[in-house]
GROMACS .gro file of N, CA and C in nm:
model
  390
    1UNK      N    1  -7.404   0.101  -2.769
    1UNK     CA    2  -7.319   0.165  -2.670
    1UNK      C    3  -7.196   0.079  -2.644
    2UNK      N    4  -7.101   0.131  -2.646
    2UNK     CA    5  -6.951   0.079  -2.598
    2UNK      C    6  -6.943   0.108  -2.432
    3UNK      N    7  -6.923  -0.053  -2.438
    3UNK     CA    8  -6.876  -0.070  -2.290
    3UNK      C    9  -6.805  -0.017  -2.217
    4UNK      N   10  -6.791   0.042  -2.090
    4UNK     CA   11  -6.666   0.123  -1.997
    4UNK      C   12  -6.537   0.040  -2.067
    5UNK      N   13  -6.469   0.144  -2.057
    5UNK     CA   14  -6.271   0.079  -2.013
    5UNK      C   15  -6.212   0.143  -1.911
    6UNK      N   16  -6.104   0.055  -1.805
    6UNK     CA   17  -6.069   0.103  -1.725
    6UNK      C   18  -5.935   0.047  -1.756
    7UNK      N   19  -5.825   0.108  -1.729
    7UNK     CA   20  -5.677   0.130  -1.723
    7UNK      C   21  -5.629   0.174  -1.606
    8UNK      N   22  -5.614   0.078  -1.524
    8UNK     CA   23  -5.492   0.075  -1.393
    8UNK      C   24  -5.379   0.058  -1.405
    9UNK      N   25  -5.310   0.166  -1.381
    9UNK     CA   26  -5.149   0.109  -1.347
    9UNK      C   27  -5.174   0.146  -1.159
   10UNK      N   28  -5.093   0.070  -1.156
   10UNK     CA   29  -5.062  -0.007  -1.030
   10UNK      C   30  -4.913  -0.050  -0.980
   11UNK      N   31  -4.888   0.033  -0.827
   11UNK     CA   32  -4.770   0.016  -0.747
   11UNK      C   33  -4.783  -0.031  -0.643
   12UNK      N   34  -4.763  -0.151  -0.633
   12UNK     CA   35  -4.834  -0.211  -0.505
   12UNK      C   36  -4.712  -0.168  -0.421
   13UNK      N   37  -4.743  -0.196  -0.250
   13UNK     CA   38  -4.674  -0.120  -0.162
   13UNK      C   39  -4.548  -0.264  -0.156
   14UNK      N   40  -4.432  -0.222  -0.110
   14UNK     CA   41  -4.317  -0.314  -0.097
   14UNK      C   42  -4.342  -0.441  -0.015
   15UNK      N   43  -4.382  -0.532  -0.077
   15UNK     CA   44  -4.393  -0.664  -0.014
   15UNK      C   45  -4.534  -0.755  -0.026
   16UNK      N   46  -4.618  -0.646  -0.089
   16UNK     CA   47  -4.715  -0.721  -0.146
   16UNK      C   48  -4.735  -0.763  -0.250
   17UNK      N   49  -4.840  -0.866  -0.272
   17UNK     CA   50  -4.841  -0.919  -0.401
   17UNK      C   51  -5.006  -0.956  -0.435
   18UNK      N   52  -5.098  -0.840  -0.440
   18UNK     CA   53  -5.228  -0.830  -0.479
   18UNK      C   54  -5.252  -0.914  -0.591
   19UNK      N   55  -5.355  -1.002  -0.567
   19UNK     CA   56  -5.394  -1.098  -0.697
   19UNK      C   57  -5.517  -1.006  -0.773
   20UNK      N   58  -5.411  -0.980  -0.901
   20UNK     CA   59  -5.476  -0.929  -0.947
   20UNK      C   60  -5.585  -0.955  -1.057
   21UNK      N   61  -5.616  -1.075  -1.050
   21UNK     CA   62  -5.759  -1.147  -1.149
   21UNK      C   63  -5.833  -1.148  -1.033
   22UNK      N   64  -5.806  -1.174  -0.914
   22UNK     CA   65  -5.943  -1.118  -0.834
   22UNK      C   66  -5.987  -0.961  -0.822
   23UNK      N   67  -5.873  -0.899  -0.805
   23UNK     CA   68  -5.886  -0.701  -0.812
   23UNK      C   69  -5.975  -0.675  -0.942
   24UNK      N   70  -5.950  -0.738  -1.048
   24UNK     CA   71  -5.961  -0.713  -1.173
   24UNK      C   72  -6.146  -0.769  -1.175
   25UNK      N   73  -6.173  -0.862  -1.121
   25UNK     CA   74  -6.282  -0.902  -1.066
   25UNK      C   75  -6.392  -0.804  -1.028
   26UNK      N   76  -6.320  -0.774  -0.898
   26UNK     CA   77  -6.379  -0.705  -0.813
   26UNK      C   78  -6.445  -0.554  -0.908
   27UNK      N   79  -6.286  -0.475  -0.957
   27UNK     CA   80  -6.361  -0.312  -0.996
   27UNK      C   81  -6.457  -0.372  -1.139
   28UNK      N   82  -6.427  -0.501  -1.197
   28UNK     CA   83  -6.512  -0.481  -1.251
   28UNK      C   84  -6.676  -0.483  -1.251
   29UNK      N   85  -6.700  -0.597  -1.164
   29UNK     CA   86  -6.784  -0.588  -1.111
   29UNK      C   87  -6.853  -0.451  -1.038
   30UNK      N   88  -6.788  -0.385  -1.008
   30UNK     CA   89  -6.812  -0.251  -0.899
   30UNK      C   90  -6.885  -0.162  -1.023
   31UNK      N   91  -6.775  -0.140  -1.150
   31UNK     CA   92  -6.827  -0.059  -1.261
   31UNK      C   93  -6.952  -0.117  -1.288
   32UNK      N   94  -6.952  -0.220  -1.328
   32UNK     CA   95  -7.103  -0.243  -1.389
   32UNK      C   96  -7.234  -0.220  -1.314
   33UNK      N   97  -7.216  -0.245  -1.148
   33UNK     CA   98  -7.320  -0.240  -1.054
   33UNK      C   99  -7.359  -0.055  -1.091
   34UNK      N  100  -7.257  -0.020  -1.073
   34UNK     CA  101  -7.292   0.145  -1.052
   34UNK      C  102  -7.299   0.235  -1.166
   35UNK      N  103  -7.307   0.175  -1.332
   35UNK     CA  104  -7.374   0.217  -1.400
   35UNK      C  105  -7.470   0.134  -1.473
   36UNK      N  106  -7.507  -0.027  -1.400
   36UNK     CA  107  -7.664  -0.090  -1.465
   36UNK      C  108  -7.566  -0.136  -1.557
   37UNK      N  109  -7.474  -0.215  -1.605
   37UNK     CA  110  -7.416  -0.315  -1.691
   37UNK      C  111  -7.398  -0.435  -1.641
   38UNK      N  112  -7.410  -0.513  -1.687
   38UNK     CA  113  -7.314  -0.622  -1.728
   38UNK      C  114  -7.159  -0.668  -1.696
   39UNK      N  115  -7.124  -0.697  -1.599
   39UNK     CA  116  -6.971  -0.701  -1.529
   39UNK      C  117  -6.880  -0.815  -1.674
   40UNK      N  118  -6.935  -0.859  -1.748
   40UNK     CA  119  -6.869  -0.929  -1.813
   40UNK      C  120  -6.838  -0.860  -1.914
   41UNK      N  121  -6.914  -0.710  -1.953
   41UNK     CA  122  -6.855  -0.659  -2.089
   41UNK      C  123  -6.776  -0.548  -2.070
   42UNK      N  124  -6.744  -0.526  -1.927
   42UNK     CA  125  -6.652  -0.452  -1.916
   42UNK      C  126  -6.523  -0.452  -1.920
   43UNK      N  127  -6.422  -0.369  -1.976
   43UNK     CA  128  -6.287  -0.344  -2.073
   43UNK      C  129  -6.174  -0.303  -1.920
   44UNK      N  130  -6.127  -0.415  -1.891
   44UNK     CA  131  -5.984  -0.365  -1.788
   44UNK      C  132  -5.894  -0.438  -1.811
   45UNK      N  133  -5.779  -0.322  -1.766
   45UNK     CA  134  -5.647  -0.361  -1.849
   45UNK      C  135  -5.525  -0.324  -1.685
   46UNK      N  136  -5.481  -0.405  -1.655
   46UNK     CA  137  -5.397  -0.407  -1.570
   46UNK      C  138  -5.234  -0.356  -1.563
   47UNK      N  139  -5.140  -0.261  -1.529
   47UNK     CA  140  -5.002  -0.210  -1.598
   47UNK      C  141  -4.976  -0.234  -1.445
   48UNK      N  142  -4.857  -0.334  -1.402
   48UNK     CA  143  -4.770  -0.300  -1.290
   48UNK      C  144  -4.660  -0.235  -1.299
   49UNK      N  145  -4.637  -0.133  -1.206
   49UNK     CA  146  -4.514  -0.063  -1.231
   49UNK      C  147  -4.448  -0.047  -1.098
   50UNK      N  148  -4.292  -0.079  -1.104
   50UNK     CA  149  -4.203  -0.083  -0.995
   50UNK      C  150  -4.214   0.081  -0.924
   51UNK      N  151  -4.182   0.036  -0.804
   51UNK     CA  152  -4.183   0.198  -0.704
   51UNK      C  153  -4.062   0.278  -0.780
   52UNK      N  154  -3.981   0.191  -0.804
   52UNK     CA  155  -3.843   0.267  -0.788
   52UNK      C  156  -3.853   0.347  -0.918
   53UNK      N  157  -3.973   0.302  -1.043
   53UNK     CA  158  -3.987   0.405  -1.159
   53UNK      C  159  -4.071   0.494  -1.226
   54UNK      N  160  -4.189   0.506  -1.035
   54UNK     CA  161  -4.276   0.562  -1.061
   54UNK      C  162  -4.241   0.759  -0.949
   55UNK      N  163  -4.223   0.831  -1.054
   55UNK     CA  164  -4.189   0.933  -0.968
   55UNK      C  165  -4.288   1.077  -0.899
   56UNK      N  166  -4.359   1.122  -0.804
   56UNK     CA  167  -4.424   1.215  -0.737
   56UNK      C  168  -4.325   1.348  -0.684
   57UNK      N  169  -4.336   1.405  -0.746
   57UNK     CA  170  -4.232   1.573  -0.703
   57UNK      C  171  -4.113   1.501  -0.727
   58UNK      N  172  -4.086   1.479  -0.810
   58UNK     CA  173  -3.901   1.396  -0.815
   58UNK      C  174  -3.864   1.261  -0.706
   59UNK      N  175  -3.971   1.251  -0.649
   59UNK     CA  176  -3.908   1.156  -0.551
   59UNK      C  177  -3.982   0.996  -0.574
   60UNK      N  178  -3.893   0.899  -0.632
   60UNK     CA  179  -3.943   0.767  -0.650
   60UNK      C  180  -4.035   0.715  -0.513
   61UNK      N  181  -4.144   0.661  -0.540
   61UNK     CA  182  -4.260   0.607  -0.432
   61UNK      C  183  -4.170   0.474  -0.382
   62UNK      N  184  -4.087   0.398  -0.396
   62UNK     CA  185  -3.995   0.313  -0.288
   62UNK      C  186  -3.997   0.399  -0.199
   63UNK      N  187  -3.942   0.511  -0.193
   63UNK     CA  188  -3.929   0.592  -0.063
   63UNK      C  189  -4.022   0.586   0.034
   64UNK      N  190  -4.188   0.592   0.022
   64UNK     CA  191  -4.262   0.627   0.040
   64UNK      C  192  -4.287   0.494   0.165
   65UNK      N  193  -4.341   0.373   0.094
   65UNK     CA  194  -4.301   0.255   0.098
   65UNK      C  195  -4.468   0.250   0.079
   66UNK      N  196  -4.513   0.296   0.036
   66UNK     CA  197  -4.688   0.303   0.043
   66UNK      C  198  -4.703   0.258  -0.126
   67UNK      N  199  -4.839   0.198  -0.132
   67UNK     CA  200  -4.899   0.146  -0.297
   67UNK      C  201  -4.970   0.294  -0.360
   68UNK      N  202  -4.935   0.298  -0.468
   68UNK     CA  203  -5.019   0.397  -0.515
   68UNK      C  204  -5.080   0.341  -0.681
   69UNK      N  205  -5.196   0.442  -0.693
   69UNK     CA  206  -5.250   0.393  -0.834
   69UNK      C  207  -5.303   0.504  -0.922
   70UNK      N  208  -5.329   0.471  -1.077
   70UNK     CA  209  -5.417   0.547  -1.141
   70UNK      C  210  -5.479   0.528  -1.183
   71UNK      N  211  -5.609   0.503  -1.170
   71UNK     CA  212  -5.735   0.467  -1.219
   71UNK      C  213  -5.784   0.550  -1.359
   72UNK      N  214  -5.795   0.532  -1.498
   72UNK     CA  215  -5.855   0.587  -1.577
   72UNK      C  216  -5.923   0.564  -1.634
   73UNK      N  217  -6.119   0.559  -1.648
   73UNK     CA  218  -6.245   0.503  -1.678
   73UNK      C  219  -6.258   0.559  -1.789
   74UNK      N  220  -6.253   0.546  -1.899
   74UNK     CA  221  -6.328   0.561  -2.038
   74UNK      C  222  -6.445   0.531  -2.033
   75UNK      N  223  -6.579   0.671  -2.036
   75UNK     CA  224  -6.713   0.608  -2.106
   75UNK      C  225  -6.745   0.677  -2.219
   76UNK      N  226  -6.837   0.625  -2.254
   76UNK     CA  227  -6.883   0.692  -2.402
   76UNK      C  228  -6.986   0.819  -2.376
   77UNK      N  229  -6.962   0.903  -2.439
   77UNK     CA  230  -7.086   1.006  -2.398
   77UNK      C  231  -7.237   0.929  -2.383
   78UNK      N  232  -7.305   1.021  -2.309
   78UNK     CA  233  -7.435   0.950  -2.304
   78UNK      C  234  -7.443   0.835  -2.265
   79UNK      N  235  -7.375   0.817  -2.183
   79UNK     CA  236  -7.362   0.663  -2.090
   79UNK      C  237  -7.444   0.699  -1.949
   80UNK      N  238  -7.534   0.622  -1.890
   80UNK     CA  239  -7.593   0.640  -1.789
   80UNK      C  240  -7.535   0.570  -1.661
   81UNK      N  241  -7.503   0.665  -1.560
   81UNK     CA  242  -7.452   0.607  -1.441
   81UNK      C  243  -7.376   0.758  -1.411
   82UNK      N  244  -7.331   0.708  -1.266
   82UNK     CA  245  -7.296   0.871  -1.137
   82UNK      C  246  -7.169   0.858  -1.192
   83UNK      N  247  -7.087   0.905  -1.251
   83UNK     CA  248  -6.913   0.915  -1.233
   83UNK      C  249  -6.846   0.928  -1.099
   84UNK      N  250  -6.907   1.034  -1.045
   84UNK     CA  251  -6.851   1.059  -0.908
   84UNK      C  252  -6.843   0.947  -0.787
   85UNK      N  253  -7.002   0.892  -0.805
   85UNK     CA  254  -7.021   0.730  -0.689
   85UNK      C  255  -6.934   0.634  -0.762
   86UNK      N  256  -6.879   0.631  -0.848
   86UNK     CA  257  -6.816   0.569  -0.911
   86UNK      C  258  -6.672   0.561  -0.896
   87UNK      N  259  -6.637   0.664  -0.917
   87UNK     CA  260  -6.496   0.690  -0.861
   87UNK      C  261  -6.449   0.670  -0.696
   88UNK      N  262  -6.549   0.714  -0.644
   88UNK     CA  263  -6.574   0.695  -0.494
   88UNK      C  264  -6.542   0.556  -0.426
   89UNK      N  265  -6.633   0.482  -0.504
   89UNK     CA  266  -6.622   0.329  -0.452
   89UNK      C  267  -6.549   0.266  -0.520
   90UNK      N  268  -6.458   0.262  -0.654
   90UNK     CA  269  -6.353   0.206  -0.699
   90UNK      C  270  -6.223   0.251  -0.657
   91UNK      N  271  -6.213   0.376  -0.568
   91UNK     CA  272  -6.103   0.411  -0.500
   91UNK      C  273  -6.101   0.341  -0.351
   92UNK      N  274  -6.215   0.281  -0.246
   92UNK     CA  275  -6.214   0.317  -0.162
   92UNK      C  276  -6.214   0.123  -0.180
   93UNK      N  277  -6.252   0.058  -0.290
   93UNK     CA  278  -6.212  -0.092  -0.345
   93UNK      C  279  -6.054  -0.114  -0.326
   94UNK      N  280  -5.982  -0.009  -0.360
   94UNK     CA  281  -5.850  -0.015  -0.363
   94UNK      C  282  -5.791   0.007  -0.289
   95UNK      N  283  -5.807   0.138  -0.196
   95UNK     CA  284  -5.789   0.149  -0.074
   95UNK      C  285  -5.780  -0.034   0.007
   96UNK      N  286  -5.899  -0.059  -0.006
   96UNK     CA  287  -5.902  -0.196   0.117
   96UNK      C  288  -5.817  -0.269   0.030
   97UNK      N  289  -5.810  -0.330  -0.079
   97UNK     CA  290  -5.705  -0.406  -0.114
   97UNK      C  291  -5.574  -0.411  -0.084
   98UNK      N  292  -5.552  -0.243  -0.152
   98UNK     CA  293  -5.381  -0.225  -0.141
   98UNK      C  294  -5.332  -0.165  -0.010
   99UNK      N  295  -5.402  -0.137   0.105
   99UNK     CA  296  -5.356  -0.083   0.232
   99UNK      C  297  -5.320   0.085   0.223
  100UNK      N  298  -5.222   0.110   0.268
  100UNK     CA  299  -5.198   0.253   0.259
  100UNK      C  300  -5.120   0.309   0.157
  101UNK      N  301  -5.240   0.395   0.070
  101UNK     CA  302  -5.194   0.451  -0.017
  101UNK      C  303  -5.123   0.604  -0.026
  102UNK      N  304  -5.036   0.603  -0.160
  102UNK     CA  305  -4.986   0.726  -0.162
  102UNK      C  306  -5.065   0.847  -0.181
  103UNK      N  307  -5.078   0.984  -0.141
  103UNK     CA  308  -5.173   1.050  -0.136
  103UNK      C  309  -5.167   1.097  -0.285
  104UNK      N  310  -5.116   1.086  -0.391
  104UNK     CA  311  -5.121   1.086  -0.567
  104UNK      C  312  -5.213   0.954  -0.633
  105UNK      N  313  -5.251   0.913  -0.529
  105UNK     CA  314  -5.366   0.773  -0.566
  105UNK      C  315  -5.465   0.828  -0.612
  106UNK      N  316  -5.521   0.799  -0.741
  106UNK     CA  317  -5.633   0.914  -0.789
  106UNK      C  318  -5.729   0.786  -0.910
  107UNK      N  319  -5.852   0.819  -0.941
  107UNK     CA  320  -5.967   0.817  -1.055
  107UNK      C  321  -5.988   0.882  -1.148
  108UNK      N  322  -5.973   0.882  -1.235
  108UNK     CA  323  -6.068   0.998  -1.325
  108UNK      C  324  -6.072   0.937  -1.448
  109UNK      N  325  -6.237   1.009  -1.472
  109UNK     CA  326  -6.318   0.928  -1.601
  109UNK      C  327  -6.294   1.075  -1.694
  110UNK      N  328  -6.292   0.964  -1.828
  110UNK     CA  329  -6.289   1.057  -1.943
  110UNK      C  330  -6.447   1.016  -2.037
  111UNK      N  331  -6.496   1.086  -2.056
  111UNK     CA  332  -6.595   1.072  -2.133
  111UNK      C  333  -6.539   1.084  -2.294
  112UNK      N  334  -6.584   0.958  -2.401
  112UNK     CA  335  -6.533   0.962  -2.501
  112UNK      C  336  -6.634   0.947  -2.642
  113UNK      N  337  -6.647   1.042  -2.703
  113UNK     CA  338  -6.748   1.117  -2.839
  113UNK      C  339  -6.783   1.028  -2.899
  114UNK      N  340  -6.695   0.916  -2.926
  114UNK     CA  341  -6.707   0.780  -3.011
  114UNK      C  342  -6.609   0.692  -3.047
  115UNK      N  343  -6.655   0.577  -3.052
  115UNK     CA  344  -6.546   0.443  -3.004
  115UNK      C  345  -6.556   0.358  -3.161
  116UNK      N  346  -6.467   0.273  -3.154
  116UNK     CA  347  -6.456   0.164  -3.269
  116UNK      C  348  -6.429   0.029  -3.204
  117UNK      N  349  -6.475  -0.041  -3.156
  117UNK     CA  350  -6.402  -0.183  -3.141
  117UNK      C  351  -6.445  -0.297  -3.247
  118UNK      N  352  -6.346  -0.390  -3.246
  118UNK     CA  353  -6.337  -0.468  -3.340
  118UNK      C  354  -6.471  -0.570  -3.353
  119UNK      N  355  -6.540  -0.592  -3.258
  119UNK     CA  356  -6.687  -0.639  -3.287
  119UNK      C  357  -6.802  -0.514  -3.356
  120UNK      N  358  -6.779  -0.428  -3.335
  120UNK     CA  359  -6.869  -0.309  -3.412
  120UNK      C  360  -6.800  -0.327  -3.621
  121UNK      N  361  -6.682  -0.371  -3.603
  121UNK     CA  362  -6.627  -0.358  -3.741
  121UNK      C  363  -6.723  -0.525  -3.806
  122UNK      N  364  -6.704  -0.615  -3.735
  122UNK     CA  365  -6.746  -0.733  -3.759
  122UNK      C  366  -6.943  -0.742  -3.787
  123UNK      N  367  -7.006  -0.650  -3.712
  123UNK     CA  368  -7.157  -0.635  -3.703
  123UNK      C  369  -7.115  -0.589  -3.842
  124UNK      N  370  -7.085  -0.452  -3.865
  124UNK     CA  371  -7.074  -0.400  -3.999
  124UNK      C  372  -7.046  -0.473  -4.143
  125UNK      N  373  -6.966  -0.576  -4.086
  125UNK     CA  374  -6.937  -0.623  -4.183
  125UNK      C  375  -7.049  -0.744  -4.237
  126UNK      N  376  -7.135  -0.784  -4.115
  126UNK     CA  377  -7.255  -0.901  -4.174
  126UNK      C  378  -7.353  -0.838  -4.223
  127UNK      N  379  -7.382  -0.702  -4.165
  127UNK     CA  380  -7.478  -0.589  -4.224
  127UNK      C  381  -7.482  -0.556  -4.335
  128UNK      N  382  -7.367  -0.558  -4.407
  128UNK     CA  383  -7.323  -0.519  -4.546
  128UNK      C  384  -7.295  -0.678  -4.649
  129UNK      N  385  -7.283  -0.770  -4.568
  129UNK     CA  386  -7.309  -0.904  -4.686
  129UNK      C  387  -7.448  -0.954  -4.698
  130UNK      N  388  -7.509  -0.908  -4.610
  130UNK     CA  389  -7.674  -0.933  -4.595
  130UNK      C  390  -7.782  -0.899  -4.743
   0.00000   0.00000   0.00000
């Protein structure tokens, strides 16, 4: 089984400066509790993006002056764990971090048919000099 991936981009609100190897910490840890893994083999990838070039109905989120985010969880089909408690408590992780968010602050998991990472190519490859 291939490990979760999660992909945040992230607008923090004007004047903060969220450390994000502890955030990065934290949801990961959160993922693994709430589907029975391992917090160390989980896949997150951090994107900061300025207010002024992130846009909601035409209108740049500087305006707003609020943090907003997008959370997107990759699992593999047949992965065991709640998606929904999941999404729940990695939003509500962020919530307390980043303060008041924009109401376009959202989760959503994609379930994915089948994966390749570069340690599955490497097993294959001792399997086959064996």
């Amino acid at each position: 089984m291939v490990p979760p991936s999660l992909h945040l981009v992230l607008s923090p609100a004007p004047g903060a400066d969220p450390d994000l190897r502890s955030l990065a910490a934290e949801l990961s840890s959160i993922t693994a509790q709430e589907l029975g893994l391992d917090a160390r083999q989980i896949v997150l990838r951090v994107v900061l993006a300025e207010s002024s070039q992130w846009f909601v109905g035409g209108r740049s989120l500087a305006a707003d002056g609020r943090a907003c985010y997008q959370l997107r969880v990759l699992l593999e089909s047949g992965s065991v764990g709640r998606p929904q408690a999941l999404m729940r408590v990695l939003h509500e992780a962020l919530r307390e971090r980043l303060g008041s968010l924009h109401p376009s602050s959202g989760c959503t998991v994609e379930w994915v048919a089948m994966s390749l990472r570069e340690s599955d190519l490497d097993a294959n490859t001792d399997r086959q000099a064996a």
